[in-house]
Amino acid sequence: MRTLLAILCLLFLFPSCKTPEARRPVSIKSGSFIDESINRNKQLAAREESRIQKIIDKDTANSYITSEGGFWYFYNVKDTLSTRTPKFGDIVNFNYNVKDLNGNIIYTEKELDTITYYIDKEELFLGLREGLKLMKAGETATFLFPSYQAYGYYGDDNKIGTNIPLRTTVTLHKITKESTTEN
């Protein structure tokens, strides 16, 4: 009986001495999807920037400025005396409209009403957030945003669709310095 028990123990222990083997993936994925996505986005950006450049070339009445953020703008009304632009946390009051690059109105100033915005503390699409920081109180500027500076791939879930470059005219009414409390 003891020999039978010893043999059974050896039979159970012997297979357990085998080293574990790594499981192989069912399918192997490469980075090709990401690479293709990057290439598509680069091509889209190049097409949009080319389209914006054509608009700028045709518009000889205005002098466009290229921003560091990747959009273009010109001043409809410029303040040459003031030097104060909004900084982080400042409160600005402004109106703006939104058009596509062909000039078709998407949102009017009336629809959007006057906006009170805390610089970099609230949600606003990237290009407009950066554009406001370039303006002074009393100025009006027109911005041309490629889609990656506007609402991008997702749009605004309302009137602005996927990858739509925008033209926006903004009037900055007032800049209120961020209040600081001292103890």
Short mmCIF file of C-alpha atoms in Angstrom, two decimals:
data_model
loop_
_atom_site.label_atom_id
_atom_site.label_comp_id
_atom_site.label_asym_id
_atom_site.label_seq_id
_atom_site.Cartn_x
_atom_site.Cartn_y
_atom_site.Cartn_z
CA MET A 1 0.00 0.00 0.00
CA ARG A 2 2.84 2.34 0.87
CA THR A 3 4.53 1.73 -2.44
CA LEU A 4 1.31 2.47 -4.28
CA LEU A 5 0.93 5.72 -2.33
CA ALA A 6 4.56 6.68 -3.07
CA ILE A 7 4.08 5.97 -6.77
CA LEU A 8 0.91 8.11 -6.88
CA CYS A 9 2.70 10.98 -5.13
CA LEU A 10 5.55 10.81 -7.62
CA LEU A 11 3.09 10.78 -10.54
CA PHE A 12 1.42 13.96 -9.26
CA LEU A 13 4.64 15.74 -8.34
CA PHE A 14 6.62 14.91 -11.48
CA PRO A 15 4.47 17.01 -13.92
CA SER A 16 4.46 19.95 -11.53
CA CYS A 17 8.25 20.30 -11.82
CA LYS A 18 7.88 21.57 -15.34
CA THR A 19 8.76 25.28 -15.73
CA PRO A 20 5.90 27.57 -16.78
CA GLU A 21 5.73 28.55 -20.42
CA ALA A 22 4.79 32.05 -21.57
CA ARG A 23 1.52 32.29 -23.41
CA ARG A 24 1.75 33.64 -26.92
CA PRO A 25 -0.63 36.39 -28.09
CA VAL A 26 -3.42 35.32 -30.37
CA SER A 27 -2.69 38.17 -32.77
CA ILE A 28 0.30 40.43 -33.08
CA LYS A 29 -0.41 44.13 -33.49
CA SER A 30 2.09 46.58 -34.82
CA GLY A 31 2.13 50.36 -34.54
CA SER A 32 0.87 50.69 -38.10
CA PHE A 33 -2.54 52.08 -37.06
CA ILE A 34 -0.93 54.84 -35.03
CA ASP A 35 1.54 55.60 -37.83
CA GLU A 36 -1.31 55.81 -40.36
CA SER A 37 -3.29 58.08 -38.02
CA ILE A 38 -0.30 60.40 -37.61
CA ASN A 39 0.14 60.58 -41.39
CA ARG A 40 -3.58 61.29 -41.94
CA ASN A 41 -3.50 64.10 -39.37
CA LYS A 42 -0.38 65.63 -40.91
CA GLN A 43 -2.00 65.56 -44.35
CA LEU A 44 -5.22 67.08 -42.98
CA ALA A 45 -3.27 69.87 -41.24
CA ALA A 46 -1.29 70.57 -44.43
CA ARG A 47 -4.50 70.79 -46.52
CA GLU A 48 -6.18 73.12 -44.02
CA GLU A 49 -3.11 75.35 -43.72
CA SER A 50 -2.82 75.50 -47.51
CA ARG A 51 -6.48 76.50 -47.76
CA ILE A 52 -5.98 79.21 -45.10
CA GLN A 53 -2.88 80.46 -46.91
CA LYS A 54 -4.91 80.86 -50.12
CA ILE A 55 -7.48 82.95 -48.21
CA ILE A 56 -4.70 85.11 -46.78
CA ASP A 57 -3.09 85.57 -50.21
CA LYS A 58 -6.42 86.72 -51.72
CA ASP A 59 -7.18 89.11 -48.84
CA THR A 60 -4.89 92.03 -49.68
CA ALA A 61 -6.90 94.47 -47.53
CA ASN A 62 -5.69 92.95 -44.24
CA SER A 63 -2.27 92.28 -42.80
CA TYR A 64 -2.28 88.81 -41.24
CA ILE A 65 -0.08 87.78 -38.34
CA THR A 66 1.02 84.19 -37.79
CA SER A 67 0.71 83.16 -34.14
CA GLU A 68 3.08 80.88 -32.29
CA GLY A 69 0.09 78.62 -31.65
CA GLY A 70 -0.49 77.78 -35.31
CA PHE A 71 -3.30 80.12 -36.35
CA TRP A 72 -3.51 83.41 -38.25
CA TYR A 73 -5.19 86.69 -37.37
CA PHE A 74 -5.52 90.37 -38.19
CA TYR A 75 -6.84 93.32 -36.22
CA ASN A 76 -10.08 94.95 -37.33
CA VAL A 77 -9.64 97.47 -34.49
CA LYS A 78 -6.24 97.78 -32.83
CA ASP A 79 -5.27 99.63 -29.64
CA THR A 80 -1.76 101.03 -30.07
CA LEU A 81 -1.63 102.79 -26.70
CA SER A 82 -2.41 100.09 -24.15
CA THR A 83 -0.01 97.28 -23.37
CA ARG A 84 -2.22 95.19 -21.07
CA THR A 85 -3.19 91.76 -22.36
CA PRO A 86 -5.00 89.13 -20.29
CA LYS A 87 -2.92 86.85 -18.06
CA PHE A 88 -3.71 83.58 -16.30
CA GLY A 89 -6.79 83.96 -14.11
CA ASP A 90 -7.82 87.40 -15.40
CA ILE A 91 -11.50 87.85 -16.25
CA VAL A 92 -12.35 88.95 -19.78
CA ASN A 93 -15.66 89.97 -21.34
CA PHE A 94 -15.93 89.42 -25.06
CA ASN A 95 -18.24 88.75 -27.98
CA TYR A 96 -17.47 86.59 -30.96
CA ASN A 97 -19.01 84.88 -33.94
CA VAL A 98 -18.07 81.64 -35.66
CA LYS A 99 -17.96 81.08 -39.43
CA ASP A 100 -16.50 78.45 -41.68
CA LEU A 101 -13.62 79.48 -43.96
CA ASN A 102 -16.08 80.31 -46.76
CA GLY A 103 -17.72 82.92 -44.53
CA ASN A 104 -20.89 80.94 -43.82
CA ILE A 105 -22.18 81.82 -40.36
CA ILE A 106 -22.26 78.94 -37.89
CA TYR A 107 -22.93 80.97 -34.72
CA THR A 108 -23.78 84.67 -34.61
CA GLU A 109 -22.68 87.05 -31.84
CA LYS A 110 -26.31 87.19 -30.72
CA GLU A 111 -26.51 83.41 -30.35
CA LEU A 112 -23.30 83.27 -28.33
CA ASP A 113 -24.04 86.45 -26.32
CA THR A 114 -21.38 88.20 -24.24
CA ILE A 115 -18.99 85.74 -22.64
CA THR A 116 -17.31 86.20 -19.27
CA TYR A 117 -14.25 83.96 -19.18
CA TYR A 118 -11.49 83.32 -16.65
CA ILE A 119 -8.29 83.01 -18.71
CA ASP A 120 -7.06 79.39 -18.70
CA LYS A 121 -9.39 78.40 -15.87
CA GLU A 122 -12.46 77.48 -17.91
CA GLU A 123 -13.26 75.50 -21.04
CA LEU A 124 -12.92 77.27 -24.36
CA PHE A 125 -11.56 75.90 -27.61
CA LEU A 126 -7.77 76.10 -27.83
CA GLY A 127 -7.38 78.70 -30.58
CA LEU A 128 -9.80 81.18 -29.02
CA ARG A 129 -8.19 80.70 -25.61
CA GLU A 130 -4.79 81.58 -27.08
CA GLY A 131 -6.19 84.35 -29.29
CA LEU A 132 -7.73 86.20 -26.35
CA LYS A 133 -4.29 86.37 -24.71
CA LEU A 134 -3.02 88.36 -27.71
CA MET A 135 -5.72 91.04 -27.49
CA LYS A 136 -6.15 94.24 -25.49
CA ALA A 137 -9.42 95.70 -24.20
CA GLY A 138 -11.33 97.45 -26.97
CA GLU A 139 -9.71 95.49 -29.80
CA THR A 140 -11.45 93.43 -32.45
CA ALA A 141 -9.56 90.70 -34.27
CA THR A 142 -10.41 88.09 -36.87
CA PHE A 143 -8.81 84.68 -36.42
CA LEU A 144 -8.40 81.82 -38.89
CA PHE A 145 -8.12 78.54 -37.00
CA PRO A 146 -7.21 75.16 -38.52
CA SER A 147 -9.44 72.42 -37.10
CA TYR A 148 -6.82 71.23 -34.61
CA GLN A 149 -6.93 74.74 -33.05
CA ALA A 150 -10.73 74.80 -33.17
CA TYR A 151 -13.02 71.89 -32.28
CA GLY A 152 -10.90 69.18 -33.93
CA TYR A 153 -12.10 65.68 -34.58
CA TYR A 154 -15.12 65.84 -32.26
CA GLY A 155 -16.72 69.11 -33.31
CA ASP A 156 -19.03 70.79 -30.82
CA ASP A 157 -21.80 68.14 -30.91
CA ASN A 158 -24.12 70.74 -32.42
CA LYS A 159 -23.40 72.84 -35.53
CA ILE A 160 -19.64 72.31 -35.96
CA GLY A 161 -18.72 68.97 -37.46
CA THR A 162 -15.54 66.93 -37.60
CA ASN A 163 -12.31 68.67 -38.63
CA ILE A 164 -13.81 72.05 -39.57
CA PRO A 165 -11.41 75.01 -39.76
CA LEU A 166 -13.00 78.23 -38.50
CA ARG A 167 -13.01 81.99 -38.98
CA THR A 168 -13.87 83.88 -35.80
CA THR A 169 -14.21 87.62 -35.19
CA VAL A 170 -13.68 88.51 -31.52
CA THR A 171 -14.25 91.81 -29.71
CA LEU A 172 -12.57 92.00 -26.31
CA HIS A 173 -14.54 94.48 -24.20
CA LYS A 174 -12.91 94.37 -20.80
CA ILE A 175 -10.01 92.80 -18.89
CA THR A 176 -10.35 92.57 -15.11
CA LYS A 177 -7.18 91.70 -13.25
CA GLU A 178 -7.37 88.55 -11.15
CA SER A 179 -8.15 89.53 -7.59
CA THR A 180 -5.57 88.40 -5.08
CA THR A 181 -6.21 88.21 -1.38
CA GLU A 182 -3.35 89.05 0.91
CA ASN A 183 -3.17 87.74 4.45
#
